[in-house]
Structure formats: structure tokens, C-alpha cells
Coordinates of C-alpha atoms and ligand atoms in Angstrom, one line a residue:
M96 CA -32.4 -4.9 10.6
T97 CA -33.2 -1.3 9.7
S98 CA -30.5 1.2 8.9
A99 CA -31.2 3.0 12.2
L100 CA -30.8 -0.2 14.3
L101 CA -27.6 -1.1 12.5
R102 CA -26.3 2.4 13.0
D103 CA -27.0 2.1 16.8
L104 CA -25.3 -1.3 17.0
D105 CA -22.3 -0.1 15.0
N106 CA -21.9 2.9 17.2
A107 CA -22.3 0.8 20.3
H108 CA -19.9 -2.0 19.4
V109 CA -17.6 -1.6 16.4
W110 CA -14.3 0.2 16.8
H111 CA -13.2 1.4 13.4
P112 CA -9.5 1.5 12.4
F113 CA -7.7 4.8 11.9
C114 CA -10.9 6.6 13.0
Q115 CA -11.3 9.1 15.8
M116 CA -14.4 7.3 17.1
R117 CA -16.0 10.5 18.6
E118 CA -16.0 12.0 15.1
F119 CA -16.8 8.8 13.3
V120 CA -19.9 8.3 15.3
A121 CA -21.1 11.7 14.4
D122 CA -20.4 11.2 10.7
D123 CA -23.2 8.8 9.9
A124 CA -21.0 6.8 7.5
P125 CA -22.7 4.6 5.0
I126 CA -23.3 1.0 6.0
I127 CA -22.5 -1.1 3.0
T128 CA -24.7 -4.1 2.2
S129 CA -23.7 -5.0 -1.3
A130 CA -21.7 -3.9 -4.3
K131 CA -21.8 -4.2 -8.0
G132 CA -19.0 -3.6 -10.4
F133 CA -17.2 -0.5 -9.1
E134 CA -20.0 0.7 -6.9
L135 CA -20.8 0.1 -3.2
I136 CA -24.4 0.1 -2.1
D137 CA -25.6 1.1 1.4
T138 CA -28.5 0.0 3.6
D139 CA -30.6 2.9 2.2
G140 CA -29.9 1.8 -1.4
R141 CA -27.5 4.7 -2.1
R142 CA -24.7 4.0 -4.5
Y143 CA -21.1 5.1 -4.2
L144 CA -18.4 4.9 -6.8
D145 CA -15.5 3.1 -5.1
G146 CA -12.9 5.9 -5.6
V147 CA -10.1 4.3 -3.5
S148 CA -10.8 0.7 -4.5
S149 CA -11.8 -0.2 -0.9
L150 CA -8.6 1.1 0.5
W151 CA -6.3 0.2 -2.4
C152 CA -7.3 -3.5 -2.5
N153 CA -9.9 -4.0 -5.2
V154 CA -8.6 -4.8 -8.6
H155 CA -11.3 -6.0 -11.0
G156 CA -14.4 -4.5 -9.3
H157 CA -16.8 -6.2 -6.8
R158 CA -18.7 -9.5 -7.4
V159 CA -16.5 -10.5 -10.3
P160 CA -18.0 -13.6 -11.8
E161 CA -14.6 -15.4 -12.4
I162 CA -13.4 -14.8 -8.8
D163 CA -16.8 -15.6 -7.3
L164 CA -16.9 -18.9 -9.2
A165 CA -13.3 -19.8 -8.1
L166 CA -14.3 -19.2 -4.5
R167 CA -17.5 -21.2 -4.8
E168 CA -15.6 -24.1 -6.3
Q169 CA -13.0 -23.9 -3.6
L170 CA -15.8 -23.8 -0.9
D171 CA -16.9 -27.2 -2.3
R172 CA -13.5 -28.6 -1.7
V173 CA -12.0 -27.1 1.5
S174 CA -12.1 -23.6 3.1
H175 CA -9.1 -24.0 5.4
S176 CA -6.4 -26.4 6.3
T177 CA -3.0 -25.5 7.8
L178 CA 0.4 -25.1 6.1
L179 CA 2.1 -26.2 9.3
G180 CA 3.1 -29.7 8.3
L181 CA 0.5 -29.9 5.4
S182 CA 0.1 -28.5 1.9
N183 CA -2.9 -27.5 0.0
V184 CA -3.5 -27.2 -3.8
P185 CA -4.3 -23.5 -4.3
S186 CA -1.3 -22.3 -2.2
I187 CA 1.0 -24.4 -4.4
E188 CA -0.5 -23.2 -7.6
L189 CA -0.4 -19.6 -6.5
A190 CA 3.2 -19.7 -5.3
A191 CA 4.2 -21.0 -8.8
D192 CA 2.1 -18.3 -10.5
L193 CA 3.6 -15.5 -8.3
V194 CA 7.2 -16.7 -9.0
R195 CA 6.5 -16.8 -12.7
R196 CA 5.3 -13.2 -12.7
A197 CA 7.7 -11.7 -10.2
P198 CA 11.2 -10.3 -11.0
T199 CA 13.6 -13.2 -11.9
G200 CA 15.3 -14.8 -8.9
L201 CA 12.4 -14.6 -6.4
T202 CA 11.6 -18.2 -6.1
R203 CA 10.3 -18.8 -2.6
V204 CA 7.0 -17.8 -1.3
Y205 CA 6.2 -17.3 2.4
Y206 CA 2.5 -16.7 3.1
S207 CA 0.8 -14.6 5.7
D208 CA -2.4 -12.6 6.1
D209 CA -1.8 -8.8 5.8
G210 CA 0.6 -6.2 4.5
A211 CA 2.1 -5.7 7.9
T212 CA 2.8 -9.4 8.3
A213 CA 4.3 -9.6 4.9
V214 CA 6.8 -6.9 5.9
E215 CA 7.3 -8.3 9.4
V216 CA 8.2 -11.7 7.8
A217 CA 10.8 -10.0 5.6
L218 CA 12.3 -8.2 8.6
K219 CA 12.7 -11.3 10.6
L220 CA 14.0 -13.4 7.7
A221 CA 16.5 -10.7 6.8
Y222 CA 17.7 -10.5 10.4
Q223 CA 18.1 -14.2 10.8
F224 CA 19.6 -14.6 7.4
H225 CA 22.8 -12.7 8.2
R226 CA 23.3 -14.9 11.3
Q227 CA 23.0 -18.1 9.3
K228 CA 24.8 -17.3 6.1
P229 CA 28.0 -19.2 5.3
Q230 CA 30.1 -16.3 6.9
P231 CA 27.7 -15.4 9.7
E232 CA 27.3 -11.7 10.7
S233 CA 25.3 -10.1 13.4
R234 CA 23.5 -7.2 11.6
D235 CA 20.8 -5.7 13.8
L236 CA 19.9 -2.4 12.1
F237 CA 17.3 -1.6 9.4
V238 CA 17.2 1.4 7.2
G239 CA 14.0 3.1 6.1
I240 CA 13.0 6.3 4.3
S241 CA 11.4 9.2 6.1
A242 CA 7.6 9.4 5.9
A243 CA 7.6 5.6 5.4
Y244 CA 4.6 3.4 6.2
H245 CA 4.8 -0.4 6.3
G246 CA 1.9 -1.4 8.5
D247 CA 0.8 -1.2 12.1
T248 CA 2.5 -4.1 13.9
V249 CA 5.2 -3.1 16.3
G250 CA 8.0 -4.2 14.0
T251 CA 6.6 -2.4 11.0
V252 CA 5.9 0.7 13.0
S253 CA 9.6 0.7 14.0
L254 CA 10.3 1.2 10.3
G255 CA 7.5 3.7 9.9
N256 CA 7.9 7.4 10.1
I257 CA 4.5 9.1 9.9
D258 CA 4.4 11.2 13.1
V259 CA 0.6 11.3 13.6
F260 CA 0.4 7.5 13.3
H261 CA 3.5 6.5 15.1
R262 CA 4.5 8.9 17.8
S263 CA 2.5 7.3 20.6
Y264 CA 4.6 4.1 20.3
E265 CA 8.0 5.7 20.1
R266 CA 9.5 4.0 23.2
L267 CA 8.2 0.6 22.2
L268 CA 10.1 0.5 19.0
F269 CA 13.4 -0.9 17.9
P270 CA 15.9 1.7 16.6
T271 CA 16.2 2.2 12.9
L272 CA 18.2 4.4 10.6
R273 CA 16.5 6.8 8.3
V274 CA 17.4 8.4 5.0
P275 CA 15.6 11.5 3.7
C276 CA 12.7 11.0 1.3
P277 CA 13.6 12.3 -2.1
A278 CA 10.0 13.3 -2.7
V279 CA 9.1 15.5 0.3
T280 CA 6.1 17.8 0.1
Q281 CA 8.0 20.8 1.6
L282 CA 11.6 21.3 0.6
P283 CA 13.8 22.3 3.5
P284 CA 15.1 25.8 3.3
S285 CA 18.1 26.4 0.9
F286 CA 17.2 23.4 -1.3
D287 CA 15.6 23.4 -4.7
A288 CA 14.1 20.2 -6.2
A289 CA 17.3 19.1 -7.9
S290 CA 19.7 19.8 -5.0
W291 CA 17.3 18.0 -2.7
Q292 CA 17.4 14.9 -4.8
Q293 CA 21.1 15.0 -4.9
H294 CA 21.2 15.5 -1.2
C295 CA 19.0 12.4 -0.7
L296 CA 21.3 10.3 -2.9
D297 CA 24.4 11.5 -1.0
E298 CA 22.7 10.8 2.3
L299 CA 21.7 7.4 1.1
E300 CA 25.2 6.6 0.1
R301 CA 26.7 8.0 3.2
T302 CA 24.3 6.2 5.6
L303 CA 24.8 2.8 3.9
A304 CA 28.6 3.1 3.7
A305 CA 29.0 4.3 7.3
N306 CA 26.8 1.5 8.7
A307 CA 27.5 -1.2 6.1
G308 CA 28.4 -4.0 8.4
R309 CA 25.6 -3.4 10.8
V310 CA 22.6 -3.0 8.4
A311 CA 20.5 -6.1 7.8
A312 CA 18.1 -4.6 5.3
F313 CA 16.9 -1.5 3.6
V314 CA 13.1 -1.3 3.4
I315 CA 11.4 0.7 0.7
E316 CA 8.1 1.2 -1.0
P317 CA 9.3 1.2 -4.6
L318 CA 8.5 4.3 -6.7
V319 CA 5.6 5.6 -4.6
Q320 CA 5.2 6.2 -0.8
A321 CA 1.5 5.8 -0.9
A322 CA 0.3 6.3 2.7
A323 CA 2.7 9.3 3.0
G324 CA 0.4 11.1 0.6
I325 CA 1.3 9.5 -2.8
L326 CA 5.0 10.7 -2.7
V327 CA 6.6 9.8 -6.1
H328 CA 10.3 9.1 -6.0
P329 CA 12.4 10.4 -8.9
T330 CA 13.3 8.0 -11.6
G331 CA 16.5 6.1 -10.9
Y332 CA 16.2 6.3 -7.1
L333 CA 15.2 2.7 -6.6
R334 CA 17.9 1.5 -9.0
R335 CA 20.5 3.5 -7.0
V336 CA 19.2 1.9 -3.7
R337 CA 19.6 -1.5 -5.3
E338 CA 23.2 -0.8 -6.4
L339 CA 24.2 0.5 -3.0
T340 CA 22.5 -2.2 -1.0
Q341 CA 24.1 -4.8 -3.2
R342 CA 27.5 -3.3 -2.8
H343 CA 27.3 -3.4 1.0
G344 CA 25.7 -6.8 1.3
I345 CA 22.5 -5.2 2.6
L346 CA 19.2 -7.0 1.7
L347 CA 16.5 -5.0 -0.1
I348 CA 12.9 -5.4 1.1
A349 CA 10.4 -4.0 -1.4
D350 CA 7.1 -3.4 0.2
E351 CA 4.7 -3.6 -2.8
V352 CA 1.7 -3.9 -0.6
A353 CA 0.1 -0.7 -2.1
V354 CA 2.0 -0.4 -5.4
G355 CA 1.8 -4.0 -6.5
F356 CA -0.7 -5.5 -8.9
G357 CA -0.8 -2.9 -11.5
R358 CA -1.3 0.4 -9.8
T359 CA 1.9 2.0 -11.0
G360 CA 1.5 0.7 -14.6
T361 CA 3.4 -2.6 -14.3
L362 CA 2.3 -5.6 -12.4
F363 CA 5.1 -4.9 -9.9
A364 CA 6.7 -1.5 -9.4
C365 CA 10.2 -2.9 -9.2
E366 CA 10.0 -3.9 -12.9
Q367 CA 10.1 -0.2 -13.9
E368 CA 13.7 0.1 -12.8
E369 CA 14.7 -3.5 -13.5
V370 CA 15.3 -4.1 -9.8
V371 CA 15.2 -7.5 -8.2
P372 CA 14.8 -7.1 -4.5
D373 CA 15.7 -9.8 -1.9
F374 CA 12.2 -9.7 -0.6
L375 CA 9.0 -8.7 -2.4
C376 CA 6.1 -8.1 0.1
L377 CA 2.6 -8.4 -1.4
S378 CA -0.9 -8.1 0.0
K379 CA -3.8 -5.7 -0.6
G380 CA -4.5 -6.4 -4.3
I381 CA -3.2 -10.0 -4.3
T382 CA -6.7 -11.5 -4.0
G383 CA -8.3 -8.9 -6.2
G384 CA -9.4 -7.3 -3.0
Y385 CA -11.5 -10.2 -1.9
L386 CA -9.8 -11.8 1.1
P387 CA -6.9 -11.2 3.5
L388 CA -3.8 -12.8 2.1
A389 CA -0.2 -11.9 1.9
A390 CA 3.0 -13.3 0.4
T391 CA 6.7 -12.5 1.0
L392 CA 8.7 -13.7 -2.0
T393 CA 12.5 -14.2 -1.5
T394 CA 15.5 -15.8 -3.1
D395 CA 17.1 -19.2 -3.0
A396 CA 20.1 -17.6 -1.2
V397 CA 17.9 -16.6 1.7
Y398 CA 16.0 -19.8 1.7
E399 CA 19.1 -21.9 1.8
A400 CA 20.5 -20.1 4.8
F401 CA 17.5 -21.6 6.8
L402 CA 18.3 -25.2 5.8
G403 CA 19.8 -27.6 8.3
D404 CA 18.6 -30.4 10.6
A405 CA 15.9 -29.8 13.1
A406 CA 18.4 -29.3 15.9
S407 CA 20.4 -26.7 13.9
G408 CA 18.2 -23.8 15.1
R409 CA 18.0 -22.7 11.5
T410 CA 14.2 -23.1 11.2
F411 CA 12.1 -20.0 10.6
F412 CA 9.9 -20.1 13.7
H413 CA 7.3 -17.8 12.5
G414 CA 3.8 -18.4 11.2
H415 CA 0.2 -17.2 11.1
T416 CA -2.6 -19.6 11.7
Y417 CA -4.4 -18.9 8.4
T418 CA -1.2 -19.0 6.4
G419 CA -1.8 -20.1 2.8
N420 CA -5.6 -20.1 3.2
P421 CA -7.1 -22.1 0.3
L422 CA -9.9 -19.6 -0.3
G423 CA -7.6 -16.6 -0.4
C424 CA -5.2 -18.4 -2.7
A425 CA -8.0 -19.5 -5.0
A426 CA -9.2 -15.9 -5.2
A427 CA -5.7 -14.8 -6.0
L428 CA -5.2 -17.3 -8.8
A429 CA -8.5 -16.2 -10.4
S430 CA -7.6 -12.5 -10.0
L431 CA -4.1 -13.0 -11.6
K432 CA -5.6 -14.8 -14.6
L433 CA -7.9 -11.8 -15.2
F434 CA -4.9 -9.5 -15.6
E435 CA -4.4 -11.2 -19.0
T436 CA -8.0 -12.0 -19.9
N437 CA -9.1 -8.4 -19.3
R438 CA -5.9 -6.7 -20.4
V439 CA -5.8 -4.9 -17.1
L440 CA -2.4 -3.3 -17.5
D441 CA -3.6 -1.7 -20.8
N442 CA -6.5 -0.3 -18.9
V443 CA -4.2 1.1 -16.3
A444 CA -2.2 2.8 -19.0
E445 CA -5.3 4.4 -20.5
C446 CA -6.6 5.5 -17.1
S447 CA -3.2 6.9 -16.1
A448 CA -3.2 9.1 -19.2
L449 CA -6.8 10.1 -18.6
L450 CA -6.0 11.1 -15.0
T451 CA -3.0 13.2 -16.0
Q452 CA -5.3 15.0 -18.4
R453 CA -8.1 15.5 -16.0
L454 CA -5.8 16.7 -13.2
E455 CA -4.9 19.7 -15.4
E456 CA -8.4 21.1 -14.7
I457 CA -7.6 21.7 -11.1
R458 CA -3.9 22.6 -11.3
D459 CA -4.5 26.3 -11.1
S460 CA -7.1 26.2 -8.4
P461 CA -6.1 28.5 -5.5
N462 CA -6.4 25.7 -3.0
V463 CA -4.6 23.0 -4.8
G464 CA -0.9 22.6 -3.9
Q465 CA 1.1 19.7 -5.3
I466 CA -0.6 17.2 -7.5
R467 CA 1.2 13.9 -7.4
Q468 CA 0.6 11.0 -9.7
K469 CA 2.2 7.7 -10.6
G470 CA 0.0 5.4 -12.8
I471 CA -3.4 5.4 -11.2
L472 CA -2.2 6.5 -7.8
V473 CA -3.1 10.2 -7.3
G474 CA -2.6 12.6 -4.4
I475 CA -4.0 16.1 -4.5
Q476 CA -2.6 18.3 -1.8
L477 CA -5.0 21.0 -0.5
V478 CA -3.5 24.3 0.7
A479 CA -5.0 27.4 2.3
D480 CA -2.9 29.6 0.0
K481 CA -1.3 28.4 -3.2
A482 CA 1.2 31.3 -3.4
T483 CA 2.7 30.7 0.1
Q484 CA 1.9 26.9 0.2
Q485 CA 0.4 27.6 3.6
T486 CA -1.5 24.6 4.8
F487 CA -5.0 24.4 6.4
A488 CA -5.3 24.2 10.2
P489 CA -5.7 20.4 11.0
E490 CA -8.9 21.1 13.0
Q491 CA -10.5 22.3 9.8
R492 CA -10.3 18.7 8.4
I493 CA -10.5 20.1 4.9
G494 CA -9.7 16.7 3.3
H495 CA -12.4 15.1 5.4
Q496 CA -14.9 17.9 4.4
V497 CA -14.3 17.2 0.7
T498 CA -14.8 13.5 1.4
L499 CA -18.2 14.2 3.0
A500 CA -19.2 16.4 0.0
A501 CA -18.1 13.6 -2.3
R502 CA -20.2 11.1 -0.4
R503 CA -23.3 13.3 -1.1
R504 CA -22.4 13.1 -4.7
G505 CA -22.1 9.3 -4.7
L506 CA -18.3 8.9 -4.4
F507 CA -16.4 7.1 -1.7
T508 CA -12.9 8.4 -1.1
R509 CA -10.7 8.7 1.9
P510 CA -8.1 11.5 2.2
L511 CA -4.6 11.2 3.8
G512 CA -4.9 14.3 6.0
D513 CA -5.2 17.2 3.6
V514 CA -4.2 15.1 0.6
L515 CA -7.2 13.9 -1.5
T516 CA -6.6 10.6 -3.1
I517 CA -7.8 8.9 -6.3
V518 CA -6.9 5.3 -6.3
P519 CA -9.2 3.5 -8.8
A520 CA -9.2 -0.2 -9.2
P521 CA -6.8 -1.1 -12.0
A522 CA -9.7 -2.5 -14.0
M523 CA -12.0 0.4 -13.5
P524 CA -13.2 1.5 -17.0
P525 CA -12.1 5.0 -18.2
E526 CA -15.7 6.3 -18.2
L527 CA -16.0 5.6 -14.5
V528 CA -12.6 7.1 -13.7
N529 CA -13.9 10.2 -15.4
R530 CA -16.9 10.1 -13.2
V531 CA -14.7 9.8 -10.1
C532 CA -12.9 12.9 -11.3
D533 CA -16.1 14.8 -12.0
R534 CA -17.5 14.1 -8.5
L535 CA -14.3 14.7 -6.7
F536 CA -13.6 18.0 -8.4
E537 CA -17.1 19.2 -7.9
S538 CA -16.8 18.4 -4.2
L539 CA -13.6 20.3 -4.0
L540 CA -15.3 23.4 -5.5
D541 CA -18.3 22.9 -3.2
V542 CA -16.2 22.9 0.0
L543 CA -13.6 25.5 -0.9
I544 CA -16.1 28.0 -2.5
H545 CA -18.5 27.5 0.4
R546 CA -15.6 28.3 2.8
T547 CA -14.7 31.7 1.2
Ligands
PLP25 C1 -1.5 -1.0 3.7 C2 0.0 -1.1 3.7 C3 0.6 -2.0 4.6 C4 -0.1 -2.7 5.7 O1 -1.0 -3.6 5.2 P1 -2.1 -4.2 6.1 O2 -2.8 -5.2 5.3 O3 -3.0 -3.1 6.5 O4 -1.4 -4.8 7.3 C5 2.0 -2.1 4.5 N1 2.7 -1.4 3.6 C6 2.1 -0.6 2.7 C7 3.0 0.1 1.7 C8 0.7 -0.4 2.7 O5 0.2 0.5 1.9

């Protein structure tokens, strides 16, 4: 098929996620046919550096020989068989490997397919856990942080708090409590950075204490709220959340769907504050960015509350058809092994330092507001006026304009509103991270100079 025919069929039939289709159809987005290393190649042979690691999934690049081989070998054995009443080899090996690498005490692995389902599983397990523990309690509230994003199923949207994404569904959602985000873009009047952080800690403490007996779990993206625009929590916040939840018997759900697998500098973000959550939700990078797979890790204490005879009603009646898919698990095993073989975390450290240094080049630019970074997760906020922090009108779609300019320069990136993001794959070599910065910064100048 020619590019033109594919374009017509795409526009005629494919409904793209998180895209206003009227605008997407006009955008003439590249149609990817192949990839090599850290580049995507379209139907016209144009190459694009993958600047957001295919939406925060890719870890070692594309067409990685070791992962490709693991998949081919698994294809020769079996592609799928169910975990409902059966086991399969890669899902067992992967569970053991994840437990070995995860914070101590997370010993049980529940598989699903996506980030949202990984969180959804944790929500339901937490809810049911309290009803089935030795001293049963009926706790039916969850606490989340403002500007949270945990996926797009109705349950995870209930915990979410990004107005543009979530407001349409408001009446469909279950009620949740919300504590203020300690890393907001715009401080409310009468606060400075320090007093805002203290206020957030006070509110956290007050909310948990006041609702202690009613809260099933606290849901947090540890260290960085990625979809909110790469909001970086102050050091010690996660630790404090763990102390308070523990004190009140509230379970802690760590959504590491975006931050897991190296992006913040450690394999899991929780490690940096020596926190062991009750649930660790993993997806995106778990297969190296190859296949949809997710895992919710939990403790023996949670697991044991679900034990009983078949008639006890304690069974966890939840499952997804492709749970523990052998191909996905085989890819994940191969990907995890490469973390050591290729010293991926060392590369993350090097690229994090490089990004910090490169970001200085644009810090004083009149249209750059906050620059936020944790590890290799970067958010660059664009503002109409640096002095007043005035934002651009949404209809200007400045973030999107920069993305289009970047595409012409051979870089694929996707903004979060007016926040440009750089989310390289953890194994992207420094020279390519440099090239991502070159192309993005040039695009930024293009669009903003052109405008004035
Ligand atoms: C992407 C994301 C999800 C949802 O994952 P899907 O695979 O898209 O369902 C959940 N939580 C966080 C933090 C994410 O970044």
C-alpha cells in the first residue's frame, strides 16, 4: 500500500487515543513501518528519533536482538495459554525475577495487561483486603493526590484528577479524597515554595488522621507525577506518606507504571526513599516496550487475606483474558536481564546529568517557565511571558506547534499541553540524548521566534 492509501484508510477507520480526531486528520502524522535502535521510520523512509520512548514504554531501543530472540524462541513453544486454572513457564520465571528485584516484602505477583488494569487490580485488592483481614473492616474510601493520573478505566479515572481528561465522567465516578500536590506548577496566592510543601504535609496528615478508619488505600505515583506534566515531589514526601499510611493501617498503592524500570535513576522509584508499598503497579516499561503486560505486586499479608475454601467468598474474582501472556513475560524476562548486561542504570545516571546540563541552555529563554526533571524524565513548561508566568491561550496549541517543528527535524515527541517532554529510553546512548535536545531546542526557537 502507498503512503497516500494508508493515510486515507487511517483517516477513514482508525480512532486514535487522546487525539482530537478533527485535528489529527489534518496533521498528516507519520505512519511508522519499522524502527531501528532509537529511531522510528515512516512509510516515506523518514526517520524520527524516539524522544518519548514510544510513550514512556521503550527501554532498550527497538528491535533489540536479545528480546527479539526471546520472543522467537517463545513463539516456537506457545504464544498464549490461560492462567485461569493453568500455569505457564515465562510467567513463573518473571514473577520470581520481579520479586527478587522489587522492594523486600513484595512477594506475590498478579498479572494483567495495562497500566490502568495494574492499578485497578490494586484498588480492588485493597478494598477487599480490609473486609477479609483477621479483624474485618469496611473501608470504602481511597485517597489520591491532586493532578493524579492512573489510567483511563472508570476506577482509575475516579482516582485521577486531570480536569481536561476527567471532567466528562465526573458523575460516573466513585468518590475519593484528595490531598494537594506538593509540586504544583502555580503556587496558590500567599504561599511560597517552602510553606506550600509544609501545607501539603499538614493536609496529608490531617486528611489521613480524620478519615483513618474509612480509607482503604492511598494511591501515589512515587517521586514524579508524569502525566501531570512531570511534577517532581520534594524529597521525603513519599517516605512521609508511607509513615502516615502505616500508622493508620492504610494500604499504600505505588503506581510505578511511568516511573518504574529505571526512569528516575533506580529500577523502581520507591527505592530512593526506602519505601516498601503494599502494592507496586508495573506496566509500560516492563516488557522493554514490546508488548502489553502489567503486574501488581503485593505482600503475603494481602495474599493471605484471600485464602479460604472455595465457598468462603474470599477468592479474588478478577481477571483479564491475556493475563500472564507467555510472549509478554518472555519479553519482560529478556528486558530485565539487559538491565545488567548493558548497565542500563549507569546509562540513566549519565544521561540524567547530561540532561541537567543541556537544560541550562534554555533556562533563561523568555518563553520557558518551569523546567522539571527527575532522572531522565523532563518537562519544559512553555509560557507566554516568563516574568508574569502568563500561559499561552490553549487554542494556540504551542506545545503541539513545537512538536510539529520537531517532527520536521526528525524528532518524535509528544507534549502534555504546553509542557514539552523529553523521556528518552533508559538505554538511549548520551550522544542520541544530545541529539534529542538539539532538535527540540531548535524547534522551540523556530516556533517561538517565528511567533514574535
Ligand atoms: C500510562 C499510565 C497509566 C495507564 O497505563 P495504560 O497502559 O495506558 O493503561 C497508569 N498510571 C501511570 C502513572 C501512567 O503513566
